[in-house]
PDB file of C-alpha atoms and ligand atoms in Angstrom:
ATOM      1  CA  MET A1177     178.815  61.008  41.052  1.00 50.00           C
ATOM      2  CA  LEU A1178     182.497  60.733  41.951  1.00 50.00           C
ATOM      3  CA  GLU A1179     182.107  63.929  43.904  1.00 54.00           C
ATOM      4  CA  LEU A1180     179.265  62.387  45.852  1.00 53.00           C
ATOM      5  CA  VAL A1181     181.348  59.300  46.629  1.00 48.00           C
ATOM      6  CA  ASN A1182     184.234  61.500  47.777  1.00 49.00           C
ATOM      7  CA  MET A1183     181.943  63.498  50.004  1.00 51.00           C
ATOM      8  CA  PHE A1184     180.811  60.289  51.644  1.00 48.00           C
ATOM      9  CA  VAL A1185     184.347  58.945  52.067  1.00 45.00           C
ATOM     10  CA  ASN A1186     185.610  62.230  53.474  1.00 46.00           C
ATOM     11  CA  ALA A1187     182.679  62.562  55.816  1.00 47.00           C
ATOM     12  CA  ARG A1188     183.071  59.146  57.423  1.00 44.00           C
ATOM     13  CA  PRO A1189     186.006  59.801  59.748  1.00 46.00           C
ATOM     14  CA  LEU A1190     184.379  63.039  60.816  1.00 46.00           C
ATOM     15  CA  CYS A1191     181.192  61.161  61.681  1.00 42.00           C
ATOM     16  CA  TRP A1192     183.140  58.653  63.759  1.00 46.00           C
ATOM     17  CA  ARG A1193     184.954  61.451  65.496  1.00 47.00           C
ATOM     18  CA  ARG A1194     181.724  63.189  66.307  1.00 49.00           C
ATOM     19  CA  ALA A1195     180.137  59.943  67.380  1.00 79.00           C
ATOM     20  CA  LEU A1196     182.317  59.838  70.466  1.00 89.00           C
ATOM     21  CA  LYS A1197     182.197  62.647  72.953  1.00 94.00           C
ATOM     22  CA  PHE A1198     184.392  62.668  76.049  1.00 96.00           C
ATOM     23  CA  ASP A1199     183.754  64.714  79.177  1.00 98.00           C
ATOM     24  CA  LEU A1200     186.472  63.699  81.589  1.00 98.00           C
ATOM     25  CA  HIS A1201     185.837  65.963  84.583  1.00 98.00           C
ATOM     26  CA  CYS A1202     182.617  66.438  86.562  1.00 98.00           C
ATOM     27  CA  HIS A1203     181.167  66.297  90.066  1.00 97.00           C
ATOM     28  CA  SER A1204     178.171  64.628  91.695  1.00 96.00           C
ATOM     29  CA  THR A1205     176.595  64.755  95.165  1.00 93.00           C
ATOM     30  CA  ALA A1206     179.351  62.355  96.239  1.00 93.00           C
ATOM     31  CA  SER A1207     181.387  65.583  96.599  1.00 89.00           C
ATOM     32  CA  ASP A1208     180.324  69.176  95.842  1.00 88.00           C
ATOM     33  CA  GLY A1209     178.142  68.586  92.772  1.00 93.00           C
ATOM     34  CA  ILE A1210     174.396  69.275  92.753  1.00 94.00           C
ATOM     35  CA  LEU A1211     173.241  66.217  90.774  1.00 97.00           C
ATOM     36  CA  SER A1212     173.253  62.620  91.951  1.00 97.00           C
ATOM     37  CA  PRO A1213     175.541  60.337  89.934  1.00 98.00           C
ATOM     38  CA  ALA A1214     172.489  58.886  88.108  1.00 98.00           C
ATOM     39  CA  ALA A1215     171.075  62.343  87.281  1.00 98.00           C
ATOM     40  CA  LEU A1216     174.503  63.415  86.093  1.00 98.00           C
ATOM     41  CA  VAL A1217     174.691  60.485  83.686  1.00 98.00           C
ATOM     42  CA  SER A1218     171.210  61.280  82.306  1.00 98.00           C
ATOM     43  CA  ARG A1219     172.206  64.896  81.755  1.00 98.00           C
ATOM     44  CA  ALA A1220     175.454  63.826  80.074  1.00 98.00           C
ATOM     45  CA  LYS A1221     173.461  61.567  77.761  1.00 97.00           C
ATOM     46  CA  ILE A1222     171.153  64.471  76.798  1.00 97.00           C
ATOM     47  CA  HIS A1223     174.233  66.531  75.930  1.00 96.00           C
ATOM     48  CA  GLY A1224     175.599  63.793  73.672  1.00 95.00           C
ATOM     49  CA  VAL A1225     178.378  62.584  75.954  1.00 96.00           C
ATOM     50  CA  THR A1226     179.374  58.999  75.162  1.00 95.00           C
ATOM     51  CA  HIS A1227     182.278  58.740  77.651  1.00 96.00           C
ATOM     52  CA  LEU A1228     181.971  60.371  81.045  1.00 98.00           C
ATOM     53  CA  ALA A1229     184.582  60.423  83.808  1.00 98.00           C
ATOM     54  CA  LEU A1230     183.050  61.087  87.214  1.00 98.00           C
ATOM     55  CA  THR A1231     185.789  62.871  89.174  1.00 98.00           C
ATOM     56  CA  ASP A1232     184.522  63.741  92.646  1.00 96.00           C
ATOM     57  CA  HIS A1233     186.859  65.372  95.159  1.00 94.00           C
ATOM     58  CA  ASP A1234     188.903  62.668  96.907  1.00 95.00           C
ATOM     59  CA  THR A1235     186.173  60.044  96.627  1.00 96.00           C
ATOM     60  CA  VAL A1236     184.971  57.361  94.241  1.00 97.00           C
ATOM     61  CA  ALA A1237     181.746  56.836  96.225  1.00 97.00           C
ATOM     62  CA  GLY A1238     179.567  57.891  93.271  1.00 97.00           C
ATOM     63  CA  ILE A1239     181.112  55.584  90.659  1.00 98.00           C
ATOM     64  CA  ALA A1240     178.964  52.489  91.300  1.00 98.00           C
ATOM     65  CA  GLU A1241     175.690  54.455  90.955  1.00 98.00           C
ATOM     66  CA  ALA A1242     177.013  56.215  87.842  1.00 98.00           C
ATOM     67  CA  GLU A1243     177.933  52.863  86.292  1.00 97.00           C
ATOM     68  CA  ARG A1244     174.476  51.420  86.971  1.00 98.00           C
ATOM     69  CA  ALA A1245     172.798  54.449  85.375  1.00 98.00           C
ATOM     70  CA  ALA A1246     175.265  54.425  82.491  1.00 96.00           C
ATOM     71  CA  ALA A1247     174.422  50.812  81.667  1.00 95.00           C
ATOM     72  CA  THR A1248     170.786  51.764  80.949  1.00 95.00           C
ATOM     73  CA  GLU A1249     171.652  55.076  79.258  1.00 94.00           C
ATOM     74  CA  GLY A1250     174.315  53.579  76.980  1.00 93.00           C
ATOM     75  CA  VAL A1251     177.051  55.860  78.297  1.00 95.00           C
ATOM     76  CA  THR A1252     180.557  54.613  79.167  1.00 96.00           C
ATOM     77  CA  ILE A1253     181.812  55.610  82.614  1.00 97.00           C
ATOM     78  CA  ILE A1254     185.520  56.127  83.127  1.00 97.00           C
ATOM     79  CA  PRO A1255     186.117  55.793  86.878  1.00 98.00           C
ATOM     80  CA  GLY A1256     187.833  58.928  88.106  1.00 98.00           C
ATOM     81  CA  VAL A1257     188.680  61.178  91.020  1.00 98.00           C
ATOM     82  CA  GLU A1258     189.997  64.702  91.642  1.00 97.00           C
ATOM     83  CA  MET A1259     192.670  64.785  94.339  1.00 97.00           C
ATOM     84  CA  SER A1260     193.940  67.860  96.150  1.00 95.00           C
ATOM     85  CA  THR A1261     197.592  68.506  96.838  1.00 96.00           C
ATOM     86  CA  GLN A1262     200.009  71.354  97.371  1.00 94.00           C
ATOM     87  CA  TRP A1263     203.019  72.271  95.333  1.00 96.00           C
ATOM     88  CA  CYS A1264     205.241  75.238  96.253  1.00 94.00           C
ATOM     89  CA  GLY A1265     202.500  76.442  98.588  1.00 89.00           C
ATOM     90  CA  ILE A1266     199.892  76.451  95.830  1.00 92.00           C
ATOM     91  CA  GLY A1267     196.765  74.282  95.993  1.00 92.00           C
ATOM     92  CA  ILE A1268     196.790  71.983  92.947  1.00 96.00           C
ATOM     93  CA  HIS A1269     194.176  69.502  91.749  1.00 97.00           C
ATOM     94  CA  ILE A1270     195.186  66.256  90.049  1.00 98.00           C
ATOM     95  CA  LEU A1271     192.641  64.079  88.267  1.00 98.00           C
ATOM     96  CA  GLY A1272     192.966  60.322  88.303  1.00 98.00           C
ATOM     97  CA  LEU A1273     191.311  58.802  85.243  1.00 98.00           C
ATOM     98  CA  ASN A1274     190.539  55.146  84.593  1.00 97.00           C
ATOM     99  CA  VAL A1275     191.491  54.328  88.167  1.00 98.00           C
ATOM    100  CA  ASP A1276     190.889  50.930  89.772  1.00 98.00           C
ATOM    101  CA  ILE A1277     188.400  51.742  92.532  1.00 97.00           C
ATOM    102  CA  GLY A1278     188.909  48.298  94.063  1.00 97.00           C
ATOM    103  CA  ASN A1279     192.651  48.834  94.589  1.00 98.00           C
ATOM    104  CA  LYS A1280     193.440  48.813  98.316  1.00 98.00           C
ATOM    105  CA  ALA A1281     196.383  51.232  98.327  1.00 98.00           C
ATOM    106  CA  PHE A1282     194.423  53.683  96.193  1.00 98.00           C
ATOM    107  CA  ALA A1283     191.416  53.487  98.552  1.00 98.00           C
ATOM    108  CA  GLU A1284     193.746  54.158 101.495  1.00 98.00           C
ATOM    109  CA  SER A1285     195.133  57.261  99.808  1.00 98.00           C
ATOM    110  CA  LEU A1286     191.609  58.613  99.296  1.00 97.00           C
ATOM    111  CA  ALA A1287     190.730  57.843 102.921  1.00 97.00           C
ATOM    112  CA  TYR A1288     193.817  59.783 104.025  1.00 97.00           C
ATOM    113  CA  GLN A1289     192.672  62.813 101.999  1.00 95.00           C
ATOM    114  CA  ARG A1290     189.156  62.711 103.471  1.00 92.00           C
ATOM    115  CA  ASP A1291     190.498  62.351 107.029  1.00 93.00           C
ATOM    116  CA  ALA A1292     192.816  65.321 106.422  1.00 93.00           C
ATOM    117  CA  ARG A1293     189.817  67.422 105.398  1.00 89.00           C
ATOM    118  CA  VAL A1294     187.816  66.463 108.492  1.00 90.00           C
ATOM    119  CA  ALA A1295     190.780  66.937 110.867  1.00 92.00           C
ATOM    120  CA  ARG A1296     191.326  70.447 109.565  1.00 92.00           C
ATOM    121  CA  ALA A1297     187.694  71.436 110.068  1.00 93.00           C
ATOM    122  CA  GLU A1298     187.795  70.054 113.612  1.00 94.00           C
ATOM    123  CA  GLU A1299     190.936  72.047 114.353  1.00 95.00           C
ATOM    124  CA  ILE A1300     189.369  75.274 113.063  1.00 95.00           C
ATOM    125  CA  GLY A1301     186.310  74.544 115.222  1.00 95.00           C
ATOM    126  CA  LYS A1302     188.449  73.988 118.334  1.00 96.00           C
ATOM    127  CA  ARG A1303     190.323  77.234 117.813  1.00 96.00           C
ATOM    128  CA  LEU A1304     187.138  79.240 117.304  1.00 96.00           C
ATOM    129  CA  GLU A1305     185.654  77.645 120.412  1.00 95.00           C
ATOM    130  CA  LYS A1306     188.679  78.834 122.440  1.00 95.00           C
ATOM    131  CA  ALA A1307     188.212  82.299 120.993  1.00 92.00           C
ATOM    132  CA  GLY A1308     184.646  82.417 122.272  1.00 94.00           C
ATOM    133  CA  VAL A1309     182.724  81.059 119.274  1.00 95.00           C
ATOM    134  CA  PRO A1310     181.009  77.865 120.449  1.00 94.00           C
ATOM    135  CA  GLY A1311     179.425  75.337 118.083  1.00 94.00           C
ATOM    136  CA  ALA A1312     181.299  76.520 114.995  1.00 94.00           C
ATOM    137  CA  TRP A1313     182.347  73.034 113.911  1.00 94.00           C
ATOM    138  CA  GLN A1314     178.803  71.615 114.136  1.00 93.00           C
ATOM    139  CA  GLY A1315     177.499  74.767 112.430  1.00 94.00           C
ATOM    140  CA  ALA A1316     179.973  74.543 109.578  1.00 93.00           C
ATOM    141  CA  VAL A1317     179.309  70.825 109.082  1.00 90.00           C
ATOM    142  CA  ALA A1318     175.552  71.470 108.924  1.00 90.00           C
ATOM    143  CA  LEU A1319     176.058  74.267 106.370  1.00 89.00           C
ATOM    144  CA  ALA A1320     178.385  72.096 104.288  1.00 85.00           C
ATOM    145  CA  GLY A1321     175.761  69.365 103.827  1.00 76.00           C
ATOM    146  CA  SER A1322     177.296  66.505 101.866  1.00 68.00           C
ATOM    147  CA  GLU A1323     180.424  68.559 101.206  1.00 70.00           C
ATOM    148  CA  ALA A1324     183.411  68.579 103.546  1.00 76.00           C
ATOM    149  CA  ALA A1325     183.310  71.629 105.833  1.00 84.00           C
ATOM    150  CA  GLY A1326     185.848  74.275 104.874  1.00 86.00           C
ATOM    151  CA  ARG A1327     186.582  77.875 105.748  1.00 90.00           C
ATOM    152  CA  PRO A1328     183.702  79.303 103.654  1.00 89.00           C
ATOM    153  CA  HIS A1329     181.263  77.308 105.807  1.00 92.00           C
ATOM    154  CA  PHE A1330     182.831  78.620 109.010  1.00 95.00           C
ATOM    155  CA  ALA A1331     182.555  82.117 107.550  1.00 95.00           C
ATOM    156  CA  GLN A1332     178.850  81.547 106.831  1.00 94.00           C
ATOM    157  CA  TYR A1333     178.356  80.321 110.400  1.00 96.00           C
ATOM    158  CA  LEU A1334     180.106  83.375 111.866  1.00 96.00           C
ATOM    159  CA  VAL A1335     177.828  85.648 109.824  1.00 95.00           C
ATOM    160  CA  SER A1336     174.644  83.731 110.640  1.00 95.00           C
ATOM    161  CA  GLU A1337     175.394  83.814 114.379  1.00 95.00           C
ATOM    162  CA  GLY A1338     176.110  87.536 114.275  1.00 96.00           C
ATOM    163  CA  TYR A1339     179.822  87.408 115.173  1.00 96.00           C
ATOM    164  CA  VAL A1340     180.641  89.355 112.008  1.00 95.00           C
ATOM    165  CA  LYS A1341     178.646  91.292 109.442  1.00 96.00           C
ATOM    166  CA  SER A1342     179.976  89.706 106.254  1.00 93.00           C
ATOM    167  CA  ILE A1343     181.916  86.786 104.821  1.00 94.00           C
ATOM    168  CA  ASN A1344     184.781  89.195 104.114  1.00 93.00           C
ATOM    169  CA  ALA A1345     184.810  90.308 107.731  1.00 95.00           C
ATOM    170  CA  ALA A1346     184.834  86.660 108.863  1.00 95.00           C
ATOM    171  CA  PHE A1347     188.013  86.069 106.875  1.00 95.00           C
ATOM    172  CA  LYS A1348     189.540  89.348 107.992  1.00 95.00           C
ATOM    173  CA  GLN A1349     188.954  88.678 111.690  1.00 95.00           C
ATOM    174  CA  TYR A1350     188.953  84.909 112.063  1.00 95.00           C
ATOM    175  CA  LEU A1351     189.820  82.822 109.030  1.00 94.00           C
ATOM    176  CA  GLY A1352     192.179  84.666 106.688  1.00 92.00           C
ATOM    177  CA  ALA A1353     195.950  84.295 106.383  1.00 89.00           C
ATOM    178  CA  GLY A1354     197.642  84.536 109.774  1.00 92.00           C
ATOM    179  CA  LYS A1355     194.338  84.546 111.731  1.00 94.00           C
ATOM    180  CA  LEU A1356     193.421  81.893 114.288  1.00 93.00           C
ATOM    181  CA  GLY A1357     191.306  79.887 111.856  1.00 93.00           C
ATOM    182  CA  ASP A1358     194.040  79.771 109.240  1.00 91.00           C
ATOM    183  CA  VAL A1359     194.809  76.090 109.700  1.00 91.00           C
ATOM    184  CA  LYS A1360     197.009  74.675 106.976  1.00 86.00           C
ATOM    185  CA  GLN A1361     195.576  71.775 105.023  1.00 84.00           C
ATOM    186  CA  VAL A1362     197.948  68.837 104.889  1.00 89.00           C
ATOM    187  CA  TRP A1363     197.290  66.789 101.754  1.00 95.00           C
ATOM    188  CA  LEU A1364     199.293  63.952 100.270  1.00 97.00           C
ATOM    189  CA  SER A1365     202.258  65.373  98.346  1.00 97.00           C
ATOM    190  CA  LEU A1366     202.196  65.739  94.567  1.00 98.00           C
ATOM    191  CA  GLU A1367     204.395  62.653  94.316  1.00 98.00           C
ATOM    192  CA  GLU A1368     202.082  60.638  96.595  1.00 98.00           C
ATOM    193  CA  VAL A1369     198.960  61.710  94.704  1.00 98.00           C
ATOM    194  CA  VAL A1370     200.446  60.863  91.302  1.00 98.00           C
ATOM    195  CA  GLY A1371     201.787  57.600  92.765  1.00 98.00           C
ATOM    196  CA  ALA A1372     198.375  56.641  94.182  1.00 98.00           C
ATOM    197  CA  ILE A1373     196.744  57.176  90.779  1.00 98.00           C
ATOM    198  CA  THR A1374     199.364  55.543  88.568  1.00 98.00           C
ATOM    199  CA  GLY A1375     199.904  52.778  91.141  1.00 98.00           C
ATOM    200  CA  CYS A1376     196.399  51.441  90.496  1.00 98.00           C
ATOM    201  CA  GLY A1377     196.788  51.718  86.723  1.00 97.00           C
ATOM    202  CA  GLY A1378     195.163  55.143  86.285  1.00 98.00           C
ATOM    203  CA  GLU A1379     196.317  58.208  84.375  1.00 98.00           C
ATOM    204  CA  ALA A1380     197.289  61.291  86.408  1.00 98.00           C
ATOM    205  CA  VAL A1381     196.124  64.565  84.852  1.00 98.00           C
ATOM    206  CA  ILE A1382     196.832  68.152  85.926  1.00 98.00           C
ATOM    207  CA  ALA A1383     193.334  69.619  86.354  1.00 98.00           C
ATOM    208  CA  HIS A1384     192.373  73.092  85.058  1.00 97.00           C
ATOM    209  CA  PRO A1385     195.967  74.399  84.666  1.00 98.00           C
ATOM    210  CA  LEU A1386     194.738  77.917  83.912  1.00 96.00           C
ATOM    211  CA  LYS A1387     192.831  78.247  87.179  1.00 95.00           C
ATOM    212  CA  TYR A1388     195.948  78.491  89.339  1.00 95.00           C
ATOM    213  CA  LYS A1389     196.705  81.939  87.909  1.00 93.00           C
ATOM    214  CA  MET A1390     200.387  81.042  87.614  1.00 95.00           C
ATOM    215  CA  THR A1391     202.807  82.607  85.203  1.00 95.00           C
ATOM    216  CA  LEU A1392     203.626  80.350  82.269  1.00 94.00           C
ATOM    217  CA  SER A1393     207.125  79.752  83.614  1.00 96.00           C
ATOM    218  CA  LYS A1394     205.748  78.681  87.016  1.00 97.00           C
ATOM    219  CA  LEU A1395     203.258  76.433  85.248  1.00 97.00           C
ATOM    220  CA  ARG A1396     206.139  74.851  83.319  1.00 98.00           C
ATOM    221  CA  GLN A1397     207.884  74.151  86.631  1.00 98.00           C
ATOM    222  CA  LEU A1398     204.726  72.472  87.914  1.00 98.00           C
ATOM    223  CA  VAL A1399     204.441  70.354  84.771  1.00 98.00           C
ATOM    224  CA  LEU A1400     208.104  69.366  85.056  1.00 98.00           C
ATOM    225  CA  ALA A1401     207.683  68.335  88.716  1.00 98.00           C
ATOM    226  CA  PHE A1402     204.498  66.462  87.803  1.00 98.00           C
ATOM    227  CA  SER A1403     206.234  64.593  84.948  1.00 98.00           C
ATOM    228  CA  GLN A1404     209.141  63.705  87.217  1.00 97.00           C
ATOM    229  CA  CYS A1405     206.613  62.142  89.623  1.00 97.00           C
ATOM    230  CA  GLY A1406     205.303  60.001  86.759  1.00 97.00           C
ATOM    231  CA  GLY A1407     202.335  62.155  85.726  1.00 98.00           C
ATOM    232  CA  GLY A1408     201.527  61.979  82.044  1.00 97.00           C
ATOM    233  CA  ALA A1409     198.556  64.188  81.086  1.00 98.00           C
ATOM    234  CA  ILE A1410     197.088  67.665  81.360  1.00 98.00           C
ATOM    235  CA  GLU A1411     193.655  69.213  80.812  1.00 98.00           C
ATOM    236  CA  VAL A1412     194.213  71.152  77.614  1.00 98.00           C
ATOM    237  CA  ILE A1413     190.556  72.154  77.726  1.00 97.00           C
ATOM    238  CA  SER A1414     188.741  72.829  81.001  1.00 97.00           C
ATOM    239  CA  GLY A1415     185.398  74.571  80.721  1.00 94.00           C
ATOM    240  CA  ALA A1416     185.219  77.911  78.924  1.00 94.00           C
ATOM    241  CA  GLN A1417     188.576  79.355  77.858  1.00 95.00           C
ATOM    242  CA  THR A1418     189.937  81.532  75.064  1.00 96.00           C
ATOM    243  CA  ASP A1419     191.576  80.201  71.882  1.00 95.00           C
ATOM    244  CA  SER A1420     194.917  81.670  72.913  1.00 96.00           C
ATOM    245  CA  GLN A1421     194.691  79.938  76.290  1.00 96.00           C
ATOM    246  CA  THR A1422     193.954  76.664  74.512  1.00 97.00           C
ATOM    247  CA  LYS A1423     196.930  77.191  72.214  1.00 97.00           C
ATOM    248  CA  SER A1424     199.204  77.835  75.152  1.00 97.00           C
ATOM    249  CA  MET A1425     198.007  74.607  76.841  1.00 97.00           C
ATOM    250  CA  VAL A1426     198.494  72.648  73.588  1.00 97.00           C
ATOM    251  CA  ASN A1427     202.090  73.931  73.450  1.00 97.00           C
ATOM    252  CA  LEU A1428     202.677  73.071  77.085  1.00 97.00           C
ATOM    253  CA  ALA A1429     201.433  69.510  76.539  1.00 98.00           C
ATOM    254  CA  ALA A1430     203.635  69.143  73.442  1.00 97.00           C
ATOM    255  CA  ARG A1431     206.738  70.497  75.194  1.00 97.00           C
ATOM    256  CA  PHE A1432     206.494  67.909  77.970  1.00 97.00           C
ATOM    257  CA  SER A1433     205.036  65.103  75.813  1.00 97.00           C
ATOM    258  CA  LEU A1434     201.860  64.993  77.873  1.00 98.00           C
ATOM    259  CA  LEU A1435     198.601  63.432  76.776  1.00 98.00           C
ATOM    260  CA  ALA A1436     195.702  65.864  76.438  1.00 98.00           C
ATOM    261  CA  SER A1437     192.458  65.654  78.383  1.00 98.00           C
ATOM    262  CA  CYS A1438     189.285  67.724  78.257  1.00 98.00           C
ATOM    263  CA  GLY A1439     186.335  68.214  80.548  1.00 98.00           C
ATOM    264  CA  SER A1440     183.673  70.592  81.739  1.00 97.00           C
ATOM    265  CA  ASP A1441     184.306  70.483  85.533  1.00 97.00           C
ATOM    266  CA  PHE A1442     180.507  70.463  85.740  1.00 97.00           C
ATOM    267  CA  HIS A1443     179.127  71.034  89.261  1.00 96.00           C
ATOM    268  CA  ALA A1444     175.594  72.345  88.767  1.00 95.00           C
ATOM    269  CA  PRO A1445     172.993  72.991  86.061  1.00 95.00           C
ATOM    270  CA  GLY A1446     172.620  76.589  84.927  1.00 92.00           C
ATOM    271  CA  GLN A1447     176.341  77.307  84.706  1.00 90.00           C
ATOM    272  CA  GLY A1448     176.834  77.376  80.952  1.00 87.00           C
ATOM    273  CA  TRP A1449     180.593  77.833  81.114  1.00 90.00           C
ATOM    274  CA  GLN A1450     180.872  74.321  82.495  1.00 93.00           C
ATOM    275  CA  GLU A1451     177.975  72.451  80.866  1.00 96.00           C
ATOM    276  CA  LEU A1452     178.450  68.718  80.421  1.00 97.00           C
ATOM    277  CA  GLY A1453     179.816  67.754  77.021  1.00 95.00           C
ATOM    278  CA  ARG A1454     180.433  71.321  75.854  1.00 94.00           C
ATOM    279  CA  TYR A1455     184.234  71.056  75.950  1.00 92.00           C
ATOM    280  CA  SER A1456     184.909  67.749  74.263  1.00 91.00           C
ATOM    281  CA  GLU A1457     186.829  68.787  71.152  1.00 90.00           C
ATOM    282  CA  LEU A1458     190.600  68.602  71.473  1.00 95.00           C
ATOM    283  CA  PRO A1459     192.752  70.367  68.866  1.00 94.00           C
ATOM    284  CA  GLN A1460     193.978  67.957  66.180  1.00 93.00           C
ATOM    285  CA  SER A1461     197.637  68.268  67.162  1.00 94.00           C
ATOM    286  CA  CYS A1462     196.984  66.824  70.641  1.00 96.00           C
ATOM    287  CA  SER A1463     197.459  63.216  71.686  1.00 96.00           C
ATOM    288  CA  PRO A1464     194.141  62.453  73.392  1.00 96.00           C
ATOM    289  CA  ILE A1465     194.285  60.625  76.685  1.00 97.00           C
ATOM    290  CA  TRP A1466     191.653  58.166  75.468  1.00 94.00           C
ATOM    291  CA  ASP A1467     194.226  56.711  73.068  1.00 92.00           C
ATOM    292  CA  MET A1468     195.384  54.949  76.251  1.00 92.00           C
ATOM    293  CA  TRP A1469     192.021  53.184  76.482  1.00 91.00           C
ATOM    294  CA  PRO A1470     191.523  51.513  73.100  1.00 85.00           C
ATOM    295  CA  SER A1471     188.860  49.151  74.394  1.00 82.00           C
ATOM    296  CA  LEU A1472     186.830  51.982  75.968  1.00 78.00           C
ATOM    297  CA  ALA A1473     187.097  54.216  72.923  1.00 67.00           C
ATOM    298  CA  ALA A1474     186.653  51.532  70.267  1.00 64.00           C
ATOM    299  CA  GLY A1475     185.370  53.049  67.045  1.00 54.00           C
ATOM    300  CA  TYR A1476     187.102  56.354  67.575  1.00 50.00           C
ATOM    301  CA  ALA A1477     188.985  57.614  64.517  1.00 46.00           C
ATOM    302  CA  ARG A1478     191.023  60.701  63.856  1.00 45.00           C
ATOM    303  CA  GLU A1479     191.251  62.379  60.494  1.00 36.00           C
TER     304      GLU A1479
HETATM  305 MN1   MN B2231     184.458  71.279  93.235  1.00 96.51          MN
HETATM  306 MN1   MN B2232     189.392  71.462  90.809  1.00 96.51          MN
HETATM  307 MN1   MN B2233     186.639  69.679  89.548  1.00 96.51          MN
END
């Protein structure tokens, strides 16, 4: 009998822990995701997610729809965003979690990022036009659909119009490093991005640290620079990764006293390595970012 009681007592915290499932990184049709915000929330619900952060690229346009759907599905939405920046010439993504989407300065920072994207595409289009490729900008925009037009869309256009035989050839002749379509993207700086997020009360998080293919020492430099800008969290888990990669990210977070986040980076159904809700378990030694949101994560307990 005592054994039975103990089993029950020991099982309780585990149940609570399992009862809450955080996926703090995903995309909807508001940026380059395939599902509408409402469909995304329904899919998250099916996969047991209780707390979902919608983190579209440089926009919070999908948050209101996600929140409406979440209210009927019984899911909690954490308003989020994924912002692009550059650090030491490397493209870096920073998540903003629990951001205030009504904050004016924050909205202006996002508008700057979107304008920068559009201006770059227009510049690539102009240069191609001069080089004898008319209509490239319109073509790339049409191919991009709801996404912002980027070099891959120009490459597709060049192939479809017969200027080159392959995407590779398009980059080699027109779009690759040092070619006429190699227009540098000018994002807000790391400091400005972190400032925009923390300035409206959000948490800044280094997204998918393993995807930058940096050495560990370079990654440490990035984390140091990020912390010095006021950033306080890192994705310890981002989609499918090995145990040793996870361990290395846990150590990195501990070394710089960063909070730990986790997410799928879901973009589209059928990609199992980034299914919603699949990467919600943080190692016990981590300090989860949701400890910063006691009211959102009420009921959560750690063993
Ligand atoms: Mn994306
Ligand atoms: Mn990203
Ligand atoms: Mn992403």
